[in-house]
GROMACS .gro file of C-alpha atoms in nm:
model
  254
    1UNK     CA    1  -1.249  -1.449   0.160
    2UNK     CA    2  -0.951  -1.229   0.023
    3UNK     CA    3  -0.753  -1.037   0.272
    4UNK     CA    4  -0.746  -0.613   0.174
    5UNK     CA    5  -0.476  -0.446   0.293
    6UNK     CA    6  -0.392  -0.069   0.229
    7UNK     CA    7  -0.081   0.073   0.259
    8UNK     CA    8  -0.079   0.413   0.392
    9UNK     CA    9   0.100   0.741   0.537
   10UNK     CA   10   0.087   1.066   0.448
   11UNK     CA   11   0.383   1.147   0.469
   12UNK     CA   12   0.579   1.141   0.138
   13UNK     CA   13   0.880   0.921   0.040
   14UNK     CA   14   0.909   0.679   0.301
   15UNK     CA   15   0.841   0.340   0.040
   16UNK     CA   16   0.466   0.310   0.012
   17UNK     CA   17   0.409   0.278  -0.355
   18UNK     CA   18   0.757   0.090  -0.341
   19UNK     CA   19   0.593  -0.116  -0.113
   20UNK     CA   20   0.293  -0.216  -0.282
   21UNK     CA   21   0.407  -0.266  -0.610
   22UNK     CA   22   0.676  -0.524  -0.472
   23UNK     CA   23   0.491  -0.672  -0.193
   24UNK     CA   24   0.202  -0.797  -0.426
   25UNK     CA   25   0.469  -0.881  -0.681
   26UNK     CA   26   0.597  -1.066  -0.414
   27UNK     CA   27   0.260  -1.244  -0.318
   28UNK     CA   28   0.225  -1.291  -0.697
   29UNK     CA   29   0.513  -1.502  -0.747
   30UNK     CA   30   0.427  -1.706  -0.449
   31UNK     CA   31   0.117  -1.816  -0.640
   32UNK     CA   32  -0.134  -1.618  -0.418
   33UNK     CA   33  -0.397  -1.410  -0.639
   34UNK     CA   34  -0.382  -1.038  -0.582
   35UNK     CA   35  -0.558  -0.732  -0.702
   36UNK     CA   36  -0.329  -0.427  -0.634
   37UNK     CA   37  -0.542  -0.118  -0.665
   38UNK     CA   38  -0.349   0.246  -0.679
   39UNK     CA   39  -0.567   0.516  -0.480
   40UNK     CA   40  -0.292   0.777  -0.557
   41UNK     CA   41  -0.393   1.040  -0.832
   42UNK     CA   42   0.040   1.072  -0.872
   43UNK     CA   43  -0.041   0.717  -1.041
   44UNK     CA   44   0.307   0.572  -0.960
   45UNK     CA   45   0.217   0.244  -0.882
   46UNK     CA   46   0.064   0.225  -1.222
   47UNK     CA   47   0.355   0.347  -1.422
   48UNK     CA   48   0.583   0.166  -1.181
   49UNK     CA   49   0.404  -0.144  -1.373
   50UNK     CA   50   0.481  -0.026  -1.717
   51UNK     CA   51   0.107   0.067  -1.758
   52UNK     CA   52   0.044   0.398  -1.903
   53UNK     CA   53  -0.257   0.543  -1.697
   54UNK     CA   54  -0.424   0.766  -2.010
   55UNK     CA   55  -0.429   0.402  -2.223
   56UNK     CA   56  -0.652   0.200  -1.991
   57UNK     CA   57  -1.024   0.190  -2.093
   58UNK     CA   58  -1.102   0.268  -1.758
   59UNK     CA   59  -0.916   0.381  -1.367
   60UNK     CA   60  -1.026   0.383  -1.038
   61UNK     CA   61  -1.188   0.693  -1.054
   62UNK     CA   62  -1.429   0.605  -1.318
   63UNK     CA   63  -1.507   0.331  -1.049
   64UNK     CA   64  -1.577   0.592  -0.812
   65UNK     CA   65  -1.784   0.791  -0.999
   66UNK     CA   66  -1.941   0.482  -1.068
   67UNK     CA   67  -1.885   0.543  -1.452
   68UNK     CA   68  -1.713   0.196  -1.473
   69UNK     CA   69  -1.726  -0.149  -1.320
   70UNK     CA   70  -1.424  -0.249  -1.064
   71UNK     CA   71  -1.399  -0.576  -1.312
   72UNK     CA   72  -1.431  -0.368  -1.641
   73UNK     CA   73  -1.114  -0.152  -1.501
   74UNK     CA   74  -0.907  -0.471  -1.388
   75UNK     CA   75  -0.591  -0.507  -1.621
   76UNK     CA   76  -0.318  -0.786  -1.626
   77UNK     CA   77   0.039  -0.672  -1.544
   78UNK     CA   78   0.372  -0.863  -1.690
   79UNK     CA   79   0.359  -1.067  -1.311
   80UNK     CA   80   0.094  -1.389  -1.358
   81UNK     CA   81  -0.173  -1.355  -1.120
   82UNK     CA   82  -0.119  -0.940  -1.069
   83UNK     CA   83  -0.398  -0.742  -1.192
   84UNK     CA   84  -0.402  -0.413  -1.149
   85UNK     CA   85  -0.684  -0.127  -1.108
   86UNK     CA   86  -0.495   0.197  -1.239
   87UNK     CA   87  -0.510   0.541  -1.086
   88UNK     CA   88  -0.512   0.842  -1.284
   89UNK     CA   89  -0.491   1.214  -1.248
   90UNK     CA   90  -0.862   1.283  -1.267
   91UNK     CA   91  -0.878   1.115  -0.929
   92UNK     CA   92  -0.792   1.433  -0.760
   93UNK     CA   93  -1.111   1.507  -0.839
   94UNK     CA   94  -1.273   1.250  -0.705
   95UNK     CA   95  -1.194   1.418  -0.333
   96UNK     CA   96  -1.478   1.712  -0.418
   97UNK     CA   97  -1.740   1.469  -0.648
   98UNK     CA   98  -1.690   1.233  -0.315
   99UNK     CA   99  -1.804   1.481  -0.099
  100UNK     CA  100  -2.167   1.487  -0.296
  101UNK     CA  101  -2.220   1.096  -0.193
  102UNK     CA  102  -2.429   1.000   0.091
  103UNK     CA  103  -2.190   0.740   0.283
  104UNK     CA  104  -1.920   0.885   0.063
  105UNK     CA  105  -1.686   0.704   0.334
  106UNK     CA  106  -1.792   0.354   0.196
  107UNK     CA  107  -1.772   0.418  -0.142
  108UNK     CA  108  -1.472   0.219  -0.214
  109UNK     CA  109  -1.585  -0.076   0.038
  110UNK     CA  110  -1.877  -0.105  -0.181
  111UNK     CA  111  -1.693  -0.116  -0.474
  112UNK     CA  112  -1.454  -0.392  -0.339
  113UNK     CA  113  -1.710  -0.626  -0.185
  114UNK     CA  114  -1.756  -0.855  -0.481
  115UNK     CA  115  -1.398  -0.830  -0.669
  116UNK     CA  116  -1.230  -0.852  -0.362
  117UNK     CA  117  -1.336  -1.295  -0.281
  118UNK     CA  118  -1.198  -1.357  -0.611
  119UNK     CA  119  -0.821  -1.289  -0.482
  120UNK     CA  120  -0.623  -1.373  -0.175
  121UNK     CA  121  -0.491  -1.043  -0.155
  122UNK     CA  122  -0.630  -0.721  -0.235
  123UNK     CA  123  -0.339  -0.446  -0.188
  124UNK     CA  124  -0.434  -0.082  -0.202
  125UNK     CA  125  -0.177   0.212  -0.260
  126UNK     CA  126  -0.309   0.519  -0.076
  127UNK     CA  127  -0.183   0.832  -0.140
  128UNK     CA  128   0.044   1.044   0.112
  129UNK     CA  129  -0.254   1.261   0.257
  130UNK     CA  130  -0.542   1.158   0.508
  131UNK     CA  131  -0.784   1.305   0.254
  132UNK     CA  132  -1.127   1.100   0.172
  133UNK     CA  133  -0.958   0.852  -0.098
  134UNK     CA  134  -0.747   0.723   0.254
  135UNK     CA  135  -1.027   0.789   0.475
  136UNK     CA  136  -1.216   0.517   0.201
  137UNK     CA  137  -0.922   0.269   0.174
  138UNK     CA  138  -0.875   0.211   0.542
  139UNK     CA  139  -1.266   0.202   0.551
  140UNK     CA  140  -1.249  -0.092   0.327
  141UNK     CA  141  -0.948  -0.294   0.423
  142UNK     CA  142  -0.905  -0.544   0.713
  143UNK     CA  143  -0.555  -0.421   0.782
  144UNK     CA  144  -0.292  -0.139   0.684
  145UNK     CA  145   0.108  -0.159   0.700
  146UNK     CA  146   0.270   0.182   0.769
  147UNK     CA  147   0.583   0.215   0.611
  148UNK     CA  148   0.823   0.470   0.806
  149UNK     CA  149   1.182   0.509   0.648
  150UNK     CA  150   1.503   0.482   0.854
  151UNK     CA  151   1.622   0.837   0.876
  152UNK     CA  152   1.557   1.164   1.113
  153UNK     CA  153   1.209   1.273   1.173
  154UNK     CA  154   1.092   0.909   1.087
  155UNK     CA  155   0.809   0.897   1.385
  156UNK     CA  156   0.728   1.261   1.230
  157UNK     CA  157   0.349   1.265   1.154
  158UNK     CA  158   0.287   0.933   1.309
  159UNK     CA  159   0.035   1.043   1.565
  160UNK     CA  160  -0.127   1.207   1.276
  161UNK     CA  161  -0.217   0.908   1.074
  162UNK     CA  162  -0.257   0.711   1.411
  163UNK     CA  163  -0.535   0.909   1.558
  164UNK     CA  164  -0.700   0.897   1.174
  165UNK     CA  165  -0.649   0.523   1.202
  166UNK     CA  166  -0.849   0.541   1.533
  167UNK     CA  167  -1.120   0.757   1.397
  168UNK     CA  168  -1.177   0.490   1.131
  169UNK     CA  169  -1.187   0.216   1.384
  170UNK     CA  170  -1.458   0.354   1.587
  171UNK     CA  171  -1.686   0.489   1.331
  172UNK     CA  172  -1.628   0.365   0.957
  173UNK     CA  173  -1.474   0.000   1.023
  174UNK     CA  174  -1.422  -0.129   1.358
  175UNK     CA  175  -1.236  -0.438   1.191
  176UNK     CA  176  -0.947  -0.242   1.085
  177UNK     CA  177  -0.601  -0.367   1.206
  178UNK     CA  178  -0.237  -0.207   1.217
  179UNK     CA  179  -0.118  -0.525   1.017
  180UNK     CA  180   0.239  -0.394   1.106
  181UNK     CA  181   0.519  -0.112   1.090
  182UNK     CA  182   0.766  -0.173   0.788
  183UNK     CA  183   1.091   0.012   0.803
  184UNK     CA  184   1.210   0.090   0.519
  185UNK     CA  185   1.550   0.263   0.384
  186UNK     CA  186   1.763   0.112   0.618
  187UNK     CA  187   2.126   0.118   0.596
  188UNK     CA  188   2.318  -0.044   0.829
  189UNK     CA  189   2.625   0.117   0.789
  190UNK     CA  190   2.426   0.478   0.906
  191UNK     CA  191   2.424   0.454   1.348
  192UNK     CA  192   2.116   0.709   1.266
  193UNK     CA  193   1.950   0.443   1.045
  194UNK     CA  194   1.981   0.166   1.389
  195UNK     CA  195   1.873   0.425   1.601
  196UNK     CA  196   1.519   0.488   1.447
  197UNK     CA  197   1.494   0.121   1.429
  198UNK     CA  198   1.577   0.083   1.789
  199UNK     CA  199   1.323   0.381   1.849
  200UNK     CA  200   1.047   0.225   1.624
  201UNK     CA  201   1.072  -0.123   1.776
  202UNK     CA  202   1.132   0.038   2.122
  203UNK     CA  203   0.769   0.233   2.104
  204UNK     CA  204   0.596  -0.073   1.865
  205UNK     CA  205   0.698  -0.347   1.973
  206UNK     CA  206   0.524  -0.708   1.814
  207UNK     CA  207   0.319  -0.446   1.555
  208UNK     CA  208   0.672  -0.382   1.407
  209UNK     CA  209   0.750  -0.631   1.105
  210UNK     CA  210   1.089  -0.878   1.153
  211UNK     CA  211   1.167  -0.808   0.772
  212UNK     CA  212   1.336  -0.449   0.713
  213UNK     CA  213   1.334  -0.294   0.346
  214UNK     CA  214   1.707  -0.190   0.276
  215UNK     CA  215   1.797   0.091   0.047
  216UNK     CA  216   1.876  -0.089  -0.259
  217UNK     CA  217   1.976   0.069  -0.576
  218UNK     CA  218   1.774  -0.202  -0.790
  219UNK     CA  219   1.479  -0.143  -0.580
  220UNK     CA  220   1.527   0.218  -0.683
  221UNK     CA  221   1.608   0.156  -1.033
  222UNK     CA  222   1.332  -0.064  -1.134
  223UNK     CA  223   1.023   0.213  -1.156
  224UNK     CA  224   1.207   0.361  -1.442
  225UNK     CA  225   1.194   0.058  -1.642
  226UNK     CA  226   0.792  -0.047  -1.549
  227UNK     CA  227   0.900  -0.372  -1.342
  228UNK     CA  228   0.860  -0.469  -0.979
  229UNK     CA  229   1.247  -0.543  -0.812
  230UNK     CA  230   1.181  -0.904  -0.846
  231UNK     CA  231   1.163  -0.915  -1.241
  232UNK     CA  232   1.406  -0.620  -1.282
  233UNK     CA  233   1.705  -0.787  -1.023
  234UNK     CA  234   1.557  -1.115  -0.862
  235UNK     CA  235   1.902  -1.175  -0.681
  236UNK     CA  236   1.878  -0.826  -0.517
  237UNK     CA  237   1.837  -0.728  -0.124
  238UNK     CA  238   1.514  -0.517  -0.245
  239UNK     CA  239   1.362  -0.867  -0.334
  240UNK     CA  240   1.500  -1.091  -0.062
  241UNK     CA  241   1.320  -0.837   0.138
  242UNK     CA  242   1.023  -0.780  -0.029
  243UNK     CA  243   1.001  -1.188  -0.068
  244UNK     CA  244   1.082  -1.174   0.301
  245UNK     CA  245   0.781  -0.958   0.369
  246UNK     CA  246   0.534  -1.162   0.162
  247UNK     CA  247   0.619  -1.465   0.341
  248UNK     CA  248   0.580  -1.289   0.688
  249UNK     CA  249   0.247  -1.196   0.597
  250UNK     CA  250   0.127  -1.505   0.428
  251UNK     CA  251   0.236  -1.707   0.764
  252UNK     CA  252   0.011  -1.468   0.983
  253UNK     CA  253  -0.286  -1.583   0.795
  254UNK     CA  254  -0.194  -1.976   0.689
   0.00000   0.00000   0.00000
């Protein structure tokens, strides 16, 4: 059965939609099968992939609303073995139709069970709040990587998304993992930058991933131009890193 794995915290800018466009790029190229879905009505992850979110015949929150199929919304990227399920704007809306359901909580579990045992990977881009699309993605996945960036106020909100993470476990999905913390925007050259990695390691310990993102101009550049860092720059630190975390992850579970 496929591994699900959101990516989550709401705190803004610190690499998550960075992070899950390259990371199942990254899985992708390594000739695992993954199903990246964005949860985040900003839709980032779905222009990041050179997919315009108003020209696919259906999103996630047609899935929600159960207006569409989770295979009928499934749409091939330019990375073999990617397929995407695209967010869209309307999905803020989704938050108040949500709150109608009975079980609301497991909607997008539900949704998932089937699609999800057709690839090794299912990799879902939350959006940076703990609203009820969040609340639904850690419901359904086995795991979640928090990214948290390398600069001041980087353990900022933390708690936050920790004790959400706990409320999940006991009541929604008591199978839920911290698959790891992934620093991100790390420049070594910054003492600041070592510092909160000292700090992060010092209070995570093993839960803290041995691959650290570094800020990367290509890994910045390549949203603007649709691609994932490994088709825009495959010589690049952003993916040696991003190749780095895919293989750290695959080895957990081999």
């Amino acid at each position: 059965m496929g591994r699900i794995i959101a990516i989550a915290n709401q705190k803004g800018g610190v690499g998550k939609t960075t992070t899950a466009i390259n990371l199942a790029a990254s899985l992708a190229v390594m000739e695992k099968k993954v199903l990246l879905v964005d949860a985040d009505p900003q839709a980032n992850t779905t222009s990041g992939l050179n997919i315009d979110p108003n020209s696919v015949s259906a999103n996630l929150y047609d899935c929600l609303i159960g207006k569409s199929s989770m295979e009928d919304a499934c749409c091939e990227t330019s990375i073999n073995g990617l397929m995407l399920i695209a967010s869209h704007i309307d999905l803020v809306g989704a938050e108040i139709e949500l709150l109608n359901f009975q079980n609301r909580e497991n909607t997008l579990k539900q949704l998932l069970t089937n699609i999800s045992e057709q690839y090794d990977y299912t990799i879902i881009d939350c959006s940076p709040s703990l609203g009820v699309i969040t609340v639904n993605a850690l419901t359904a996945a086995n795991s979640v990587i928090i990214p948290v960036q390398c600069e001041f106020f980087a353990l900022e909100g933390l708690g936050k998304l920790l004790n959400t993470v706990r409320i999940v476990q006991a009541r929604l999905n008591t199978k839920l993992e911290i698959e790891g913390f992934l620093l991100t925007m790390y420049d070594a050259r910054l003492r600041l930058a070592n510092q909160v990695v000292d700090e992060v390691r010092r209070h995570f310990g093993e839960m803290v991933f041995k691959t650290v993102i570094q800020r990367n101009v290509k890994l910045s550049e390549s949203p603007s131009h649709g691609k994932p860092v490994i088709l825009y720059d495959a010589a690049s630190a952003g993916s040696s890193n991003y190749l780095s975390l895919a293989k750290e992850i695959i080895k957990k579970y081999s």
